[in-house]
Coordinates of N, CA and C in Angstrom, one line a residue:
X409 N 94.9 163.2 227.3 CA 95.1 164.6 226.9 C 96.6 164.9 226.8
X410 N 97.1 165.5 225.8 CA 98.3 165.8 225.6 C 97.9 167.5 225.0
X411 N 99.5 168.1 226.1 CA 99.4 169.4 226.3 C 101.3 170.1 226.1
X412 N 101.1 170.9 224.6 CA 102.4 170.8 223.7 C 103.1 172.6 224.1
X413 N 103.7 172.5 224.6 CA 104.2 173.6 223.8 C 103.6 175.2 224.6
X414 N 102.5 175.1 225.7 CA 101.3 176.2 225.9 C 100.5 176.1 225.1
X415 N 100.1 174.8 224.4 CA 99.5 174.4 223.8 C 97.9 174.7 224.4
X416 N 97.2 174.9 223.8 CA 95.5 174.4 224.6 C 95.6 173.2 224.5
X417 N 95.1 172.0 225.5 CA 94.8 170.6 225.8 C 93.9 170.2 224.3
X418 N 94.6 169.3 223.9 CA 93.9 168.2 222.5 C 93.6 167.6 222.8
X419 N 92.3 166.3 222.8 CA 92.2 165.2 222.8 C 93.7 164.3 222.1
X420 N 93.9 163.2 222.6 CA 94.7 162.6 222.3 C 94.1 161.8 220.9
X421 N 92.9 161.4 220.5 CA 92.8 160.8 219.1 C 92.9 162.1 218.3
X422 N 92.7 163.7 218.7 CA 92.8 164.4 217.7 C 94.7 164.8 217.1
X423 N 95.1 164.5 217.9 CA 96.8 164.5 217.4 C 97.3 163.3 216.7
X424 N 97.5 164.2 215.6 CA 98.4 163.3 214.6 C 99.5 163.6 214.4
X425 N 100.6 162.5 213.7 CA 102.1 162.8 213.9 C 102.4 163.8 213.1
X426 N 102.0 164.2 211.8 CA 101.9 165.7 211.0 C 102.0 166.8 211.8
X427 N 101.0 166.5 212.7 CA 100.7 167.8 213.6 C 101.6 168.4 214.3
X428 N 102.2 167.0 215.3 CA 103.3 166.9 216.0 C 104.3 167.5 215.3
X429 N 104.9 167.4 214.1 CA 105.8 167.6 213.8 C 106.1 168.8 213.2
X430 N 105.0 169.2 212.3 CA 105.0 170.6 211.7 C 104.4 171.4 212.6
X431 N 103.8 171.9 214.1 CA 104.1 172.6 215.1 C 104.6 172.5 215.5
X432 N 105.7 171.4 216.5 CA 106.7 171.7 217.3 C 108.0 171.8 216.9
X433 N 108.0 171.5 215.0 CA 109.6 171.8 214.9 C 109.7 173.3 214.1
X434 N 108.7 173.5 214.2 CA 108.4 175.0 214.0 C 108.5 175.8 214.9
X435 N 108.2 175.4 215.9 CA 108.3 176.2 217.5 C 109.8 176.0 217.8
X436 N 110.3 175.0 217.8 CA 112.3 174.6 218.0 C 112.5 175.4 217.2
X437 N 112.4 175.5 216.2 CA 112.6 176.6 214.8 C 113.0 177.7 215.6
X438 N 111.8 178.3 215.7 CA 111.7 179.8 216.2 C 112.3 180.1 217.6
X439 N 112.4 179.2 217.9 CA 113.4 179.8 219.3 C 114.8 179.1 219.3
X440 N 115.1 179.1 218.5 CA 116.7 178.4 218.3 C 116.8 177.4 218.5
X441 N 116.5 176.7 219.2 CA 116.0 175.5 219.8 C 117.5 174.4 219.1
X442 N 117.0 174.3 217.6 CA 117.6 173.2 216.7 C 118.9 174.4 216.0
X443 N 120.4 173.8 215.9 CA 120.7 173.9 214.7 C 120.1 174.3 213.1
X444 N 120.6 175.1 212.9 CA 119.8 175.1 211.0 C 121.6 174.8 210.3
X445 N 120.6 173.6 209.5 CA 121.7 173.1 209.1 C 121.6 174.1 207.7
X446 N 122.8 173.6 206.6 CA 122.8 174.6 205.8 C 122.2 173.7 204.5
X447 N 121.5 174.7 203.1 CA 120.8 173.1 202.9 C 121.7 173.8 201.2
X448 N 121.8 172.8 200.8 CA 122.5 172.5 199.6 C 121.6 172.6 198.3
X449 N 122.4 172.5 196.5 CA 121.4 172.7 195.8 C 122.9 172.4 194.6
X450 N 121.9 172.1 193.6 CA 123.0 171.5 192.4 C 123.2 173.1 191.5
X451 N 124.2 173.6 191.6 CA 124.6 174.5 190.2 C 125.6 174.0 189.1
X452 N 124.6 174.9 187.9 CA 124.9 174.1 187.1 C 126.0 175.1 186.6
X453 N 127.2 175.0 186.1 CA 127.8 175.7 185.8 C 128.8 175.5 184.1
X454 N 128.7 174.7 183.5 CA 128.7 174.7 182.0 C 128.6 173.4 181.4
X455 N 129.0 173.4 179.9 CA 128.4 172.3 179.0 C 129.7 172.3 178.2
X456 N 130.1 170.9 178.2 CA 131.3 171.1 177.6 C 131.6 169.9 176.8
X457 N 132.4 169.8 176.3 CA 133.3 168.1 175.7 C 134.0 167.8 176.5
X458 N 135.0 166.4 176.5 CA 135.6 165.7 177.2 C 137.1 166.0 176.3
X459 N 137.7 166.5 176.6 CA 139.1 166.4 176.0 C 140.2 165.2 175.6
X460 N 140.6 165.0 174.6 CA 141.6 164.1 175.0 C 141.3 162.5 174.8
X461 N 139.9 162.1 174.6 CA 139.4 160.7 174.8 C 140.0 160.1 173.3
X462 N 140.5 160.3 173.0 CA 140.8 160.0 171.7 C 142.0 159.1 171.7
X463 N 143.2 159.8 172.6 CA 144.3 159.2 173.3 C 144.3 158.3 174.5
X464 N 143.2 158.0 174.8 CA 142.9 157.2 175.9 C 142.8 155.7 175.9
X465 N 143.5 155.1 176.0 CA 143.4 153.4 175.7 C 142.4 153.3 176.3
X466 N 141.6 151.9 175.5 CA 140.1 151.5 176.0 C 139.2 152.5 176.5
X467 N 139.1 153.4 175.1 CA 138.3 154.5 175.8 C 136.7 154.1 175.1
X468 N 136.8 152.7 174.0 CA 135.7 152.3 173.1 C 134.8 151.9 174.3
X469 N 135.6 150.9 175.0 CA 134.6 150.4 175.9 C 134.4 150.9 177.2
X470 N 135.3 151.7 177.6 CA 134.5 152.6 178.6 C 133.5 153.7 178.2
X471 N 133.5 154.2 177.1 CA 132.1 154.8 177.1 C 131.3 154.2 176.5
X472 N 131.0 152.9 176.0 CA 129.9 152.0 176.0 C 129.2 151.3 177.1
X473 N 130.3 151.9 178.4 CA 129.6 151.6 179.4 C 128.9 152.6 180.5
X474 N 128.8 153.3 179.3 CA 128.2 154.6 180.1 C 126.5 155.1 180.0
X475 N 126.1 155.6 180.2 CA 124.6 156.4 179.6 C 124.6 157.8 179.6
X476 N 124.1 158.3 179.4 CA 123.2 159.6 179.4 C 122.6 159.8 181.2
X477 N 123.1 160.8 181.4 CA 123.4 161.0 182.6 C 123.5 160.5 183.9
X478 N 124.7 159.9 183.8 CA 125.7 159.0 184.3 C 127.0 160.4 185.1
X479 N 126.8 159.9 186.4 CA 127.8 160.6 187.0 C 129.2 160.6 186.8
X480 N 129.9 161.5 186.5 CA 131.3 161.0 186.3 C 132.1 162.4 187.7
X481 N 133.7 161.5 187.7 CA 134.7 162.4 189.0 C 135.3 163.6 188.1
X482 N 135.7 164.3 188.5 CA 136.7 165.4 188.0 C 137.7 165.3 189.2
X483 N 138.6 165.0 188.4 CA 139.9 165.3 189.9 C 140.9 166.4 189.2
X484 N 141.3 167.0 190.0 CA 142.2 168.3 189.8 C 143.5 167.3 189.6
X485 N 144.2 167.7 188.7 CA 146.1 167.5 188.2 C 147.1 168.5 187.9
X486 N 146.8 169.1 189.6 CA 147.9 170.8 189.5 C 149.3 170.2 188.9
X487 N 149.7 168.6 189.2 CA 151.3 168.4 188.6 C 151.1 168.2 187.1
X488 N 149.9 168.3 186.3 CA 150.3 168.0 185.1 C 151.1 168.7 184.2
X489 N 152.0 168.1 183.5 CA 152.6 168.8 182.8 C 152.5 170.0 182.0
X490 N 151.4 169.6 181.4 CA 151.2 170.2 180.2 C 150.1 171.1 180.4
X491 N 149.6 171.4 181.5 CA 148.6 172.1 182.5 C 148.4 172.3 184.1
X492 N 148.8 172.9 184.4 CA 148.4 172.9 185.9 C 147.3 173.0 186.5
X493 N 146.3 173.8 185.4 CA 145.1 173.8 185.8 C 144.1 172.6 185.2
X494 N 144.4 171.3 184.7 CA 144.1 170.1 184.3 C 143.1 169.8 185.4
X495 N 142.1 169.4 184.6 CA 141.1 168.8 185.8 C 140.7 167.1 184.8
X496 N 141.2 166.2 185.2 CA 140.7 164.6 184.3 C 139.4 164.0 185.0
X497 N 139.0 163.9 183.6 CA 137.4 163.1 184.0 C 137.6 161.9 183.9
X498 N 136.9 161.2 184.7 CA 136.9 159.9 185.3 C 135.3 159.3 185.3
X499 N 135.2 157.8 185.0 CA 133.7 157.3 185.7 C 133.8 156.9 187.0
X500 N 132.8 156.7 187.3 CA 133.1 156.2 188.9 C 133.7 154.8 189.5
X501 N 134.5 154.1 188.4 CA 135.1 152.9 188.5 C 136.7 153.5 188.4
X502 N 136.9 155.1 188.6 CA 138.1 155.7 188.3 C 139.0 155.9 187.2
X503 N 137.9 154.9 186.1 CA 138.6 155.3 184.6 C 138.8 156.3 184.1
X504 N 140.1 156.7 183.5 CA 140.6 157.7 183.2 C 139.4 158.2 181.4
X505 N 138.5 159.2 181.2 CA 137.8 159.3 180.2 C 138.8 160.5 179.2
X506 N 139.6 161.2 179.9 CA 139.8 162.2 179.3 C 139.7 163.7 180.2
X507 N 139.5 165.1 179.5 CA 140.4 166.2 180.1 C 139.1 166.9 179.9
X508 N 139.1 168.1 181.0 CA 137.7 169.6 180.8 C 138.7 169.9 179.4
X509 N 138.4 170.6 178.8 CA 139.5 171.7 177.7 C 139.8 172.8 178.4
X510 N 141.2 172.4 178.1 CA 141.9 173.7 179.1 C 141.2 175.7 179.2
X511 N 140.8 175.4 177.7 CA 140.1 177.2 177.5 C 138.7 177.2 178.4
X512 N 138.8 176.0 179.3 CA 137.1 175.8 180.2 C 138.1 176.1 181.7
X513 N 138.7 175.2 181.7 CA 139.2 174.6 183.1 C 139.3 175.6 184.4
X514 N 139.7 177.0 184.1 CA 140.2 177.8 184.9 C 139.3 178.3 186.2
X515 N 138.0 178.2 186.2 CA 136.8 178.8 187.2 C 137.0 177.6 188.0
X516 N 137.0 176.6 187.1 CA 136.7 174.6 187.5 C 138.2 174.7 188.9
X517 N 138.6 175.2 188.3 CA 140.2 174.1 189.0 C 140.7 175.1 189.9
X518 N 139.9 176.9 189.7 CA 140.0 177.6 191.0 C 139.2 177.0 192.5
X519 N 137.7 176.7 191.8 CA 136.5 176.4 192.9 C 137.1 174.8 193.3
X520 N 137.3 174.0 192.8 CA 138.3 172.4 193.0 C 138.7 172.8 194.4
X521 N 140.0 174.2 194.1 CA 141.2 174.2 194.9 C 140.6 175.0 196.2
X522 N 139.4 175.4 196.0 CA 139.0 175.9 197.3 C 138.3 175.3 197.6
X523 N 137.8 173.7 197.9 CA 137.1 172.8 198.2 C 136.1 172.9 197.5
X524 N 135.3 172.8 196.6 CA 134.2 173.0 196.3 C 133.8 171.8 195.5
X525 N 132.6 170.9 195.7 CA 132.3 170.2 195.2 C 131.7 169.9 194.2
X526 N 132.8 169.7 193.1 CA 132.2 169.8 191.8 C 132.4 168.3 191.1
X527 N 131.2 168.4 189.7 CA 131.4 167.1 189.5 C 130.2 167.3 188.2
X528 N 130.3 166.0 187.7 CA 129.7 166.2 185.9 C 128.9 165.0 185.7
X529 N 128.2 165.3 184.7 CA 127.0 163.5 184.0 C 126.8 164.2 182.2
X530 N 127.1 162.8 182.2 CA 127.3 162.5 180.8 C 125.8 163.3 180.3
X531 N 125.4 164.2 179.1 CA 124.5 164.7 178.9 C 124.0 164.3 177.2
X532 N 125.8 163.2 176.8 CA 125.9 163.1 174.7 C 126.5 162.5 174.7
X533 N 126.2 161.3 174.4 CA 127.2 160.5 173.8 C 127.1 160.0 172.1
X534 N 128.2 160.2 171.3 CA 128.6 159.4 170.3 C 129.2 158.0 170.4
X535 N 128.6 157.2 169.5 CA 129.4 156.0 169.2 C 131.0 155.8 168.6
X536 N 130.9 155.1 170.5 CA 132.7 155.5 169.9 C 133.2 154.5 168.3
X537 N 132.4 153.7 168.3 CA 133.2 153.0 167.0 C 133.3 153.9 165.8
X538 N 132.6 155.1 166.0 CA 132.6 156.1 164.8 C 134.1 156.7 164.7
X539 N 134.7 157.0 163.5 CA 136.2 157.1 163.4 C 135.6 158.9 163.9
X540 N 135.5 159.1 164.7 CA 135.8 160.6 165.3 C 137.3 161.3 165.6
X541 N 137.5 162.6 166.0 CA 138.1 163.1 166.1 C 138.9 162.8 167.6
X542 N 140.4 163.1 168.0 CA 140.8 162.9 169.6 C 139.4 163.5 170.7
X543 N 139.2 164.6 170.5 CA 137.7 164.9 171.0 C 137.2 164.5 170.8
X544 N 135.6 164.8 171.7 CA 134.0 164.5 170.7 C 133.3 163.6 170.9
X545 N 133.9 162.3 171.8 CA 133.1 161.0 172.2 C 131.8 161.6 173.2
X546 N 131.9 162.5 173.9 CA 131.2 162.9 174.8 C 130.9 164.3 175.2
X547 N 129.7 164.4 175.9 CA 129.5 166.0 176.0 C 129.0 165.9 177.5
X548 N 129.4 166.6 178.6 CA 129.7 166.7 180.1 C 128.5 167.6 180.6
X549 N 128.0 168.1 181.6 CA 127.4 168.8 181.7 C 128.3 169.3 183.5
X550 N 128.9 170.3 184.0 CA 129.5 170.2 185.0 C 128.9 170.8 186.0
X551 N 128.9 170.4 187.4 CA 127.9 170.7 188.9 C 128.5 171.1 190.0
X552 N 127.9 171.7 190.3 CA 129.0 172.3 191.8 C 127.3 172.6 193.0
X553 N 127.6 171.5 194.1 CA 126.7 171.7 194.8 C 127.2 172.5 196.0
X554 N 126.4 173.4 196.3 CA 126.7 174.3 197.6 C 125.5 174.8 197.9

């Protein structure tokens, strides 16, 4: 016999680990018992192009090595020149892909600078051998989990 909690006495073949677990972590629950951790969730926060891939050496073959929602880094570039609020996209092999567009970047590279964990997946890709424009190889979709 096993006896949980001020439980009334169960037979022992009538407890199952289910049981166990969703009453007594329910009961740790309710009396503080456990930590509550804090629980996370993906926001989605815009849809954009990749800046810049145009000027990017070997940018044919890094995005032929890419897919359709394929994680890529955003790293903040407060020293860039030509932007302070620059945020460069990267694959996860740290290849340089190109830039948010700066008329995006500003929410991006506030929430960056206040830790916030943000980050993008490929959502469009064009064939880079198409004579396209410095933009346009790709379309981003960008995440911030909290």
């Amino acid at each position: 016999m096993i006896r949980l909690c001020g439980r009334p006495e169960r037979k022992e073949a009538d407890m199952t680990l289910p049981d166990l677990v969703k009453n007594d972590m329910s009961l740790l629950l309710q009396q503080n018992a456990l930590p509550r951790l804090p629980f996370t969730r993906q926001i989605h926060l815009l849809n954009t192009y990749v800046a810049g891939s145009g000027y990017v050496k070997e940018i044919v073959s890094r995005i032929q090595g890419l897919s359709e929602g394929d994680r890529l880094l955003l790293v903040r570039e407060p020293e860039n020149p030509f932007d302070e609020r620059a945020i460069l996209v990267e694959n996860l092999e740290g290849e340089k892909l190109g830039y948010i567009p700066r008329r995006k970047n500003e929410v991006l590279a506030a929430l960056m600078d206040a830790g916030k964990s943000i980050y993008a997946r490929v959502c469009h890709l064009e064939d880079p051998e198409e004579d396209l424009p410095v933009s346009g190889y790709m379309d981003i979709d960008v995440y911030m989990d909290d």
